[in-house]
Coordinates of C-alpha atoms and ligand atoms in Angstrom, one line a residue:
M1 CA 17.2 -71.3 107.6
P2 CA 14.3 -69.7 109.3
V3 CA 15.4 -67.5 112.2
V4 CA 12.6 -65.2 113.6
V5 CA 13.1 -62.4 116.1
V6 CA 10.3 -61.4 118.3
V7 CA 10.5 -58.0 120.0
G8 CA 8.3 -55.6 122.0
A9 CA 7.2 -52.5 120.1
Q10 CA 6.2 -50.4 123.1
W11 CA 7.3 -50.3 126.8
G12 CA 7.2 -54.1 127.5
D13 CA 4.4 -56.4 128.5
E14 CA 3.0 -56.4 125.0
G15 CA 2.2 -60.1 125.2
K16 CA 5.5 -61.4 123.8
G17 CA 5.4 -64.5 126.0
A18 CA 2.0 -65.6 124.8
M19 CA 3.0 -64.9 121.2
V20 CA 6.3 -66.8 121.5
D21 CA 4.4 -69.7 123.1
T22 CA 2.0 -69.8 120.2
L23 CA 4.8 -69.6 117.5
A24 CA 6.9 -72.2 119.4
K25 CA 4.4 -74.9 118.4
E26 CA 6.3 -74.8 115.1
A27 CA 9.8 -73.9 116.3
D28 CA 12.7 -76.2 117.3
I29 CA 14.5 -73.7 119.5
V30 CA 13.6 -70.6 121.5
V31 CA 16.3 -68.2 122.7
R32 CA 16.2 -65.4 125.2
F33 CA 18.9 -62.8 124.1
Q34 CA 18.9 -60.0 126.6
G35 CA 17.5 -58.7 129.9
G36 CA 17.3 -60.9 133.0
A37 CA 14.8 -61.7 135.7
N38 CA 13.3 -58.3 135.2
A39 CA 11.1 -59.9 132.5
G40 CA 7.8 -61.4 133.2
H41 CA 6.4 -63.3 130.2
T42 CA 3.0 -65.0 130.7
V43 CA 2.1 -68.2 129.0
I44 CA -1.0 -70.3 129.6
Y45 CA -0.2 -73.9 130.7
K46 CA -2.9 -76.4 131.4
G47 CA -5.4 -73.5 131.6
K48 CA -3.4 -71.4 134.1
P49 CA -1.1 -68.4 133.6
V50 CA 2.6 -69.1 134.3
A51 CA 5.0 -66.1 134.4
L52 CA 8.5 -66.9 133.0
H53 CA 11.4 -64.6 134.0
L54 CA 14.6 -66.1 132.6
I55 CA 13.5 -69.3 130.9
P56 CA 12.3 -68.8 127.3
S57 CA 8.6 -69.0 126.6
G58 CA 8.9 -72.2 124.5
I59 CA 9.4 -74.4 127.6
T60 CA 5.9 -75.8 127.8
H61 CA 6.3 -77.4 124.4
E62 CA 8.1 -80.7 125.0
H63 CA 9.8 -80.7 121.6
T64 CA 11.4 -77.3 122.0
V65 CA 15.0 -76.6 123.2
C66 CA 15.3 -73.4 125.2
V67 CA 18.4 -71.3 125.3
I68 CA 19.5 -68.5 127.6
G69 CA 21.8 -66.5 125.3
N70 CA 25.1 -64.7 126.0
G71 CA 23.3 -61.3 126.2
V72 CA 21.1 -62.3 129.2
V73 CA 22.1 -61.6 132.8
V74 CA 21.4 -64.7 134.9
D75 CA 20.5 -64.5 138.5
P76 CA 21.4 -68.1 139.5
K77 CA 19.0 -68.2 142.5
A78 CA 16.1 -66.8 140.4
L79 CA 16.9 -69.4 137.7
L80 CA 17.0 -72.4 140.1
D81 CA 13.8 -71.2 141.7
E82 CA 12.2 -71.0 138.3
I83 CA 13.4 -74.4 137.3
E84 CA 11.9 -75.8 140.5
A85 CA 8.6 -74.0 140.1
L86 CA 8.2 -75.3 136.5
S87 CA 9.2 -78.8 137.5
S88 CA 6.5 -78.8 140.2
L89 CA 4.0 -78.0 137.4
G90 CA 5.2 -81.1 135.5
I91 CA 7.4 -79.3 133.0
S92 CA 10.6 -81.3 132.7
I93 CA 13.8 -79.3 132.5
T94 CA 16.9 -81.2 131.5
P95 CA 20.2 -80.2 130.0
E96 CA 18.9 -81.5 126.7
R97 CA 16.0 -79.0 126.9
L98 CA 17.7 -76.0 128.5
K99 CA 21.1 -74.6 127.5
I100 CA 22.7 -71.6 129.1
S101 CA 25.4 -69.6 127.4
D102 CA 28.9 -69.7 129.0
R103 CA 29.2 -66.1 128.0
A104 CA 26.1 -64.9 129.9
H105 CA 26.9 -62.7 132.9
L106 CA 25.8 -63.6 136.5
T107 CA 23.7 -61.4 138.7
L108 CA 25.3 -61.6 142.2
P109 CA 23.3 -61.3 145.4
Y110 CA 24.6 -57.7 146.0
H111 CA 23.6 -56.6 142.5
R112 CA 20.1 -56.6 143.8
M113 CA 21.2 -54.5 146.8
L114 CA 22.9 -52.0 144.5
D115 CA 19.8 -51.8 142.4
A116 CA 17.5 -51.1 145.4
A117 CA 20.0 -48.7 147.0
R118 CA 20.0 -46.5 143.8
E119 CA 16.3 -46.5 143.7
M120 CA 16.1 -45.3 147.3
A121 CA 18.9 -42.8 147.0
G122 CA 16.7 -39.9 146.0
S123 CA 13.9 -39.1 143.6
R124 CA 16.2 -37.8 140.9
L125 CA 17.9 -41.2 140.5
R126 CA 14.7 -43.2 140.7
L127 CA 13.7 -45.1 137.5
G128 CA 11.2 -47.5 139.0
T129 CA 13.3 -50.5 138.2
T130 CA 12.2 -54.1 139.0
R131 CA 15.1 -54.2 141.6
R132 CA 16.2 -57.5 140.1
G133 CA 19.8 -56.4 139.9
V134 CA 19.8 -56.2 136.1
G135 CA 21.3 -52.7 135.7
P136 CA 24.2 -53.3 138.1
T137 CA 25.0 -56.6 136.4
Y138 CA 25.3 -55.0 133.0
V139 CA 27.4 -52.2 134.6
D140 CA 29.9 -54.8 135.7
K141 CA 29.8 -56.5 132.3
V142 CA 30.7 -53.3 130.5
D143 CA 33.2 -52.3 133.3
R144 CA 34.9 -55.7 132.7
V145 CA 34.6 -57.0 136.2
G146 CA 31.7 -59.3 135.6
I147 CA 31.5 -63.0 136.5
R148 CA 30.2 -65.2 133.7
V149 CA 28.2 -68.4 133.7
G150 CA 31.2 -70.2 132.1
D151 CA 33.3 -69.2 135.2
L152 CA 31.1 -71.6 137.2
K153 CA 32.8 -74.5 135.3
F154 CA 36.1 -73.7 137.0
P155 CA 35.3 -73.4 140.8
E156 CA 39.0 -73.1 141.6
R157 CA 39.1 -69.8 139.8
L158 CA 35.9 -68.4 141.2
E159 CA 37.4 -67.0 144.3
T160 CA 39.8 -64.8 142.4
K161 CA 37.0 -63.6 140.0
L162 CA 34.8 -62.8 143.0
R163 CA 37.6 -61.0 144.8
I164 CA 38.1 -58.6 141.8
N165 CA 34.3 -57.9 141.7
W166 CA 34.2 -57.5 145.4
E167 CA 37.1 -54.9 145.5
H168 CA 35.3 -53.0 142.8
K169 CA 32.3 -52.6 145.2
Q170 CA 34.2 -51.5 148.3
A171 CA 32.8 -47.9 148.3
F172 CA 29.3 -49.3 148.2
F173 CA 29.9 -51.9 150.9
N174 CA 31.6 -49.3 153.2
A175 CA 28.6 -47.0 153.0
L176 CA 26.3 -49.8 154.3
P177 CA 25.6 -50.2 158.1
P178 CA 28.0 -53.0 159.2
D179 CA 25.3 -55.5 159.8
E180 CA 24.0 -55.1 156.2
R181 CA 27.4 -55.7 154.6
P182 CA 27.5 -59.0 152.7
D183 CA 30.1 -61.5 153.7
F184 CA 32.7 -62.6 151.1
N185 CA 32.8 -66.2 152.1
A186 CA 29.1 -66.6 152.3
V187 CA 28.7 -65.2 148.8
L188 CA 31.5 -67.5 147.5
D189 CA 29.9 -70.5 149.1
E190 CA 26.6 -69.6 147.6
L191 CA 28.2 -69.3 144.1
L192 CA 30.0 -72.6 144.5
K193 CA 26.7 -74.3 145.4
Y194 CA 25.0 -72.8 142.3
A195 CA 28.1 -73.8 140.2
E196 CA 27.3 -77.4 140.9
L197 CA 23.7 -77.2 140.1
I198 CA 24.0 -75.1 136.9
Q199 CA 27.0 -76.8 135.4
P200 CA 25.1 -79.4 133.4
Y201 CA 23.3 -76.6 131.5
I202 CA 26.4 -74.6 130.5
T203 CA 26.9 -74.6 126.8
D204 CA 28.9 -72.8 124.1
T205 CA 25.5 -71.6 122.7
V206 CA 27.1 -69.4 120.1
T207 CA 28.6 -72.4 118.3
W208 CA 25.6 -74.6 119.0
L209 CA 23.0 -72.1 117.7
N210 CA 24.9 -71.4 114.5
E211 CA 25.2 -75.1 113.8
Q212 CA 21.4 -75.5 114.4
A213 CA 20.7 -72.5 112.1
D214 CA 22.9 -73.9 109.4
A215 CA 21.1 -77.3 109.7
G216 CA 17.8 -75.5 108.9
K217 CA 16.3 -75.6 112.4
R218 CA 13.5 -73.1 113.2
I219 CA 14.8 -70.7 115.8
L220 CA 12.8 -68.0 117.6
L221 CA 14.7 -65.2 119.3
E222 CA 12.6 -63.9 122.2
G223 CA 13.1 -60.3 123.2
A224 CA 12.3 -59.0 126.7
Q225 CA 11.1 -55.5 127.6
G226 CA 10.3 -53.3 124.5
T227 CA 11.7 -50.7 122.1
G228 CA 10.7 -47.8 124.4
L229 CA 13.0 -49.4 127.1
D230 CA 16.0 -50.0 124.8
V231 CA 19.1 -48.4 126.3
D232 CA 19.9 -46.7 123.0
F233 CA 16.5 -46.2 121.3
G234 CA 14.2 -45.9 124.3
T235 CA 13.2 -43.0 126.5
Y236 CA 16.7 -42.6 128.1
P237 CA 17.4 -42.5 131.0
F238 CA 14.0 -44.2 131.8
V239 CA 15.1 -47.5 130.1
T240 CA 16.4 -50.9 131.0
S241 CA 20.2 -51.6 130.6
S242 CA 20.2 -53.7 127.4
N243 CA 19.4 -53.5 123.7
T244 CA 15.8 -54.8 123.6
T245 CA 15.6 -54.3 119.8
A246 CA 16.4 -56.6 116.9
G247 CA 20.1 -55.7 116.8
G248 CA 20.3 -57.1 120.4
A249 CA 19.1 -60.4 119.1
C250 CA 22.4 -60.8 117.2
T251 CA 24.7 -59.5 119.9
G252 CA 22.8 -61.4 122.5
S253 CA 22.8 -64.8 120.8
G254 CA 25.8 -64.9 118.4
L255 CA 23.5 -65.4 115.4
P256 CA 24.6 -62.9 112.8
P257 CA 22.2 -60.4 111.0
T258 CA 22.6 -62.5 107.8
K259 CA 20.9 -65.4 109.4
I260 CA 17.8 -63.5 110.5
N261 CA 14.8 -63.9 108.1
F262 CA 11.9 -62.2 109.9
V263 CA 11.4 -59.7 112.6
L264 CA 8.0 -59.7 114.4
G265 CA 7.1 -56.7 116.5
I266 CA 4.5 -57.2 119.2
A267 CA 2.2 -54.3 120.1
K268 CA -0.9 -54.1 122.3
A269 CA -4.0 -52.4 120.9
Y270 CA -3.3 -49.8 123.5
T271 CA -0.2 -48.8 125.5
T272 CA 1.1 -49.6 129.0
R273 CA 4.2 -48.7 130.9
V274 CA 5.6 -49.7 134.3
G275 CA 8.0 -47.5 136.3
E276 CA 9.0 -43.9 135.7
G277 CA 9.4 -42.1 132.4
P278 CA 7.4 -40.2 129.7
F279 CA 4.2 -41.7 128.4
P280 CA 2.4 -39.2 126.0
T281 CA -0.9 -41.1 125.7
E282 CA -1.2 -42.0 129.4
L283 CA -4.8 -41.7 130.6
Q284 CA -5.6 -40.0 133.9
G285 CA -7.9 -40.8 136.8
E286 CA -11.0 -43.0 136.2
E287 CA -10.2 -43.5 132.5
Q288 CA -6.8 -45.0 133.3
V289 CA -8.3 -47.2 136.1
K290 CA -11.0 -48.5 133.6
L291 CA -8.5 -49.6 131.0
R292 CA -6.2 -51.1 133.7
E293 CA -9.0 -53.2 135.1
K294 CA -10.4 -54.2 131.6
G295 CA -6.9 -55.3 130.6
R296 CA -5.9 -56.7 134.0
E297 CA -2.7 -54.6 133.7
Y298 CA -0.6 -55.6 136.7
G299 CA 3.1 -56.5 136.4
A300 CA 3.9 -60.2 136.0
T301 CA 7.2 -59.7 137.9
T302 CA 6.5 -57.1 140.5
G303 CA 2.7 -57.0 140.6
R304 CA 2.8 -53.2 140.2
P305 CA -0.2 -51.5 138.5
R306 CA 0.7 -50.7 134.9
R307 CA 0.1 -47.1 133.6
C308 CA -2.3 -47.3 130.7
G309 CA -3.2 -45.2 127.7
W310 CA -4.3 -45.2 124.0
F311 CA -2.3 -46.7 121.2
D312 CA 0.7 -44.5 120.2
A313 CA 1.3 -44.8 116.5
V314 CA 4.3 -42.5 116.6
L315 CA 6.0 -44.9 119.1
V316 CA 5.1 -48.1 117.2
R317 CA 6.1 -46.6 113.8
Y318 CA 9.5 -45.7 115.3
A319 CA 9.7 -49.3 116.7
A320 CA 8.9 -50.7 113.3
T321 CA 11.8 -48.7 111.8
V322 CA 14.4 -49.4 114.5
N323 CA 13.7 -53.1 114.5
G324 CA 13.1 -53.4 110.8
C325 CA 9.8 -55.2 111.5
T326 CA 8.6 -57.5 108.7
A327 CA 5.2 -57.6 110.4
L328 CA 3.5 -56.8 113.7
A329 CA 1.4 -59.0 116.0
L330 CA -1.4 -56.9 117.6
T331 CA -2.5 -58.2 121.0
K332 CA -5.3 -57.6 123.5
L333 CA -7.7 -56.2 120.9
D334 CA -10.5 -57.9 123.0
V335 CA -9.8 -55.4 125.9
L336 CA -11.1 -52.5 123.8
S337 CA -14.6 -54.0 123.4
G338 CA -17.3 -51.7 124.9
Y339 CA -15.6 -48.4 124.2
P340 CA -18.0 -46.2 122.1
E341 CA -14.9 -44.6 120.5
V342 CA -11.3 -45.7 120.3
K343 CA -8.4 -43.4 119.9
I344 CA -5.0 -43.5 118.2
C345 CA -2.2 -41.0 118.7
V346 CA -1.0 -40.0 115.2
A347 CA 1.4 -37.2 116.1
Y348 CA 2.6 -35.0 119.0
R349 CA 2.1 -31.3 119.4
W350 CA 5.0 -29.6 121.1
R351 CA 5.5 -25.9 121.6
G352 CA 3.5 -25.1 118.5
E353 CA 5.2 -27.7 116.3
M354 CA 3.8 -30.9 115.0
L355 CA 6.1 -33.9 115.6
T356 CA 5.6 -37.1 113.6
T357 CA 8.8 -38.8 114.7
F358 CA 9.8 -40.0 118.1
P359 CA 12.1 -37.5 119.8
A360 CA 15.3 -38.5 121.6
E361 CA 14.7 -36.2 124.6
S362 CA 12.6 -37.5 127.4
F363 CA 11.7 -34.0 128.5
I364 CA 10.1 -33.3 125.1
L365 CA 8.1 -36.5 125.4
E366 CA 7.0 -35.3 128.9
E367 CA 5.8 -32.0 127.4
V368 CA 4.1 -33.2 124.2
E369 CA 0.3 -33.2 123.7
P370 CA -0.9 -36.2 121.8
V371 CA -2.9 -35.6 118.6
Y372 CA -5.6 -38.2 118.4
E373 CA -7.7 -39.7 115.6
T374 CA -11.0 -41.1 116.9
L375 CA -12.6 -44.1 115.4
P376 CA -16.0 -45.7 116.2
G377 CA -15.6 -48.6 118.7
W378 CA -17.4 -51.9 119.0
D379 CA -19.6 -53.5 121.7
E380 CA -19.2 -57.1 120.9
P381 CA -16.9 -59.2 123.1
L382 CA -14.1 -60.6 120.9
S383 CA -12.8 -63.4 123.1
E384 CA -14.8 -66.1 121.4
C385 CA -13.9 -64.9 117.8
R386 CA -11.8 -67.5 116.1
S387 CA -11.2 -65.8 112.7
W388 CA -10.4 -62.4 111.3
E389 CA -13.6 -62.5 109.2
K390 CA -15.7 -62.8 112.4
L391 CA -14.3 -59.6 114.0
P392 CA -16.8 -56.7 114.1
A393 CA -16.3 -54.3 111.1
N394 CA -15.2 -51.5 113.5
A395 CA -12.6 -53.7 115.1
Q396 CA -11.2 -54.6 111.6
R397 CA -11.3 -50.9 110.6
F398 CA -9.3 -50.0 113.8
V399 CA -6.6 -52.7 113.0
M400 CA -6.4 -51.6 109.3
R401 CA -5.9 -48.0 110.4
L402 CA -3.1 -49.0 112.8
Q403 CA -1.5 -50.9 110.0
E404 CA -1.6 -47.9 107.7
L405 CA -0.2 -45.6 110.4
V406 CA 2.6 -47.9 111.5
G407 CA 3.5 -48.8 107.9
V408 CA 4.1 -52.6 108.3
P409 CA 1.6 -55.4 107.8
I410 CA -0.3 -56.6 110.9
A411 CA 0.1 -60.4 110.7
T412 CA -2.0 -61.5 113.6
V413 CA -4.6 -60.1 116.0
S414 CA -5.0 -61.6 119.5
V415 CA -8.3 -61.6 121.3
G416 CA -7.3 -63.5 124.5
P417 CA -4.3 -65.0 126.3
E418 CA -4.6 -68.6 124.9
R419 CA -2.9 -69.9 121.8
S420 CA -6.3 -70.4 120.1
C421 CA -7.0 -66.6 120.5
V422 CA -4.4 -65.6 117.9
L423 CA -6.2 -64.9 114.6
T424 CA -4.2 -64.7 111.4
K425 CA -5.1 -61.9 109.0
P426 CA -5.8 -63.3 105.5
D427 CA -3.0 -61.3 103.8
A428 CA -0.4 -62.0 106.6
P429 CA 3.2 -62.7 105.5
S430 CA 4.1 -66.2 106.4
I431 CA 6.5 -66.4 109.4
W432 CA 8.2 -69.7 108.8
Ligands
GDP501 P1 5.1 -59.9 128.0 O1 6.0 -59.4 129.0 O2 5.3 -59.1 126.7 O3 5.3 -61.4 127.7 O4 3.6 -59.7 128.5 P2 3.1 -60.0 129.9 O5 2.9 -61.5 130.0 O6 3.8 -59.3 131.0 O7 1.7 -59.3 129.9 C1 0.7 -59.6 128.9 C2 -0.6 -60.1 129.6 O8 -1.6 -60.1 128.7 C3 -0.5 -61.5 130.1 O9 -1.2 -61.6 131.3 C4 -1.0 -62.4 129.0 O10 -1.6 -63.6 129.5 C5 -2.1 -61.5 128.5 N1 -2.5 -61.6 127.1 C6 -1.6 -61.8 126.0 N2 -2.3 -61.6 124.9 C7 -3.6 -61.3 125.2 C8 -4.7 -61.0 124.4 O11 -4.8 -61.0 123.2 N3 -5.9 -60.7 125.2 C9 -5.9 -60.7 126.5 N4 -7.1 -60.4 127.1 N5 -4.8 -61.0 127.2 C10 -3.7 -61.3 126.6
IMO502 P1 8.8 -57.8 130.0 O1 9.9 -58.6 129.3 C1 7.8 -53.8 131.5 C2 11.0 -51.5 133.3 C3 11.0 -51.2 134.8 C4 11.7 -49.8 134.8 C5 12.8 -50.0 133.7 C6 14.1 -50.4 134.3 O2 8.0 -58.5 130.8 O3 8.2 -56.9 128.9 P2 15.1 -52.7 135.2 O4 14.7 -53.5 136.3 O5 15.1 -53.4 133.9 O6 16.4 -52.0 135.4 O7 14.0 -51.5 135.1 O8 12.3 -51.0 132.8 N1 11.0 -52.9 132.9 C7 9.9 -53.5 132.4 N2 8.7 -53.0 132.1 N3 8.1 -55.1 131.2 C8 9.3 -55.6 131.4 O9 9.7 -56.8 131.0 C9 10.3 -54.8 132.1 N4 11.5 -55.0 132.5 C10 12.0 -53.8 133.0 O10 9.7 -51.1 135.2 O11 10.8 -48.8 134.3
MG503 MG1 5.9 -58.8 131.0

């Protein structure tokens, strides 16, 4: 009964997509369990990068069934566009290969408007969201006025459901200039059109997934975003609106904790963040630009330049604890080639105190000064390395030190975006 959870251990974009795609070679099912089209997970297909937003990163393997779990918020337009884009690349998407939970909530066209309006309302409210309507969709879910994917199976009831949600948004609509207000009938017609197209994929995924787990199928639960963006454990309020951590894998899929066997945290060999919020190890000026260019750190969803800095062991140790990581996969080690010295943040200094745990308050994280340990770097490019043994001694030493500081085994080290670039450490715990 091997069920493996894959989660981000930093602020997203750790290389979860590439890792899930690699692990999916040996998986039967890949499930997204939270987030929405805010995610951008890159996989390499026929030599080219493909960014996935809602569809799980197992989709390029023909034998893999992909599931959009109940914890995901589904923008039907974004989903249909993604299905079309993947089909045009020759990736076949059929109801046998893609199942969408009847309990997942729908992102409506005006959820995007609400997201953007909040971002533009003033600098104090600005979070730097992806403006994909994800936050407002989760607000409606928790406020119990959401519309769910399963509602699309009953078109005759949709009008009433939409009316309830619509009434709930009156104050917002009234504040818009009249020519920008959405039209009820137009939104309803759009939903009815999506209902027809999405219907074949709608499944009771909770029952289906539990049956598959009980039958011994190999299931990968693919997290979006990362621990630093978790609504409970992240740098609140500079977070996304879901539980990105391992607990979210249960509530977002219906697979209970007792069925999970392995939690794999994904961390980059350095740190990045997109959007607002504290980032203790962020580099400044030229140094930041250098790392961004070396790592090609631009958002897969919005194209925004990512903020970049050194590896933060305080953050990743906290992520290992909160997720209960069995092991870590370290990605993008190749990007650090050419630095004479590499740094790791081992603690924070704050108002004369030494902090070794991740504080809850974002203002403290804004004020801390990172305490660095400096290790010798390596010059050799790593992208052609195909085994742990072939890595330069200083690269191995850096990885071993990270492992020691984080406190969980590093199972794999990646030196490029392709499947063949994932090197397994000799002492790695076996995932399946
Ligand atoms: P995700 O959101 O966690 O799936 O990560 P993204 O896809 O947004 O960003 C990770 C980027 O790094 C993508 O462009 C990947 O193709 C790329 N990538 C993943 N692993 C490696 C690696 O080990 N080395 C290099 N150079 N690139 C990698
Ligand atoms: P993947 O899955 C990095 C960030 C946004 C913003 C905050 C809230 O590719 O790792 P939201 O649109 O979710 O309300 O924005 O979260 N964010 C991400 N950052 N990677 C992501 O996804 C992200 N999804 C959201 O930049 O700071
Ligand atoms: Mg991403």
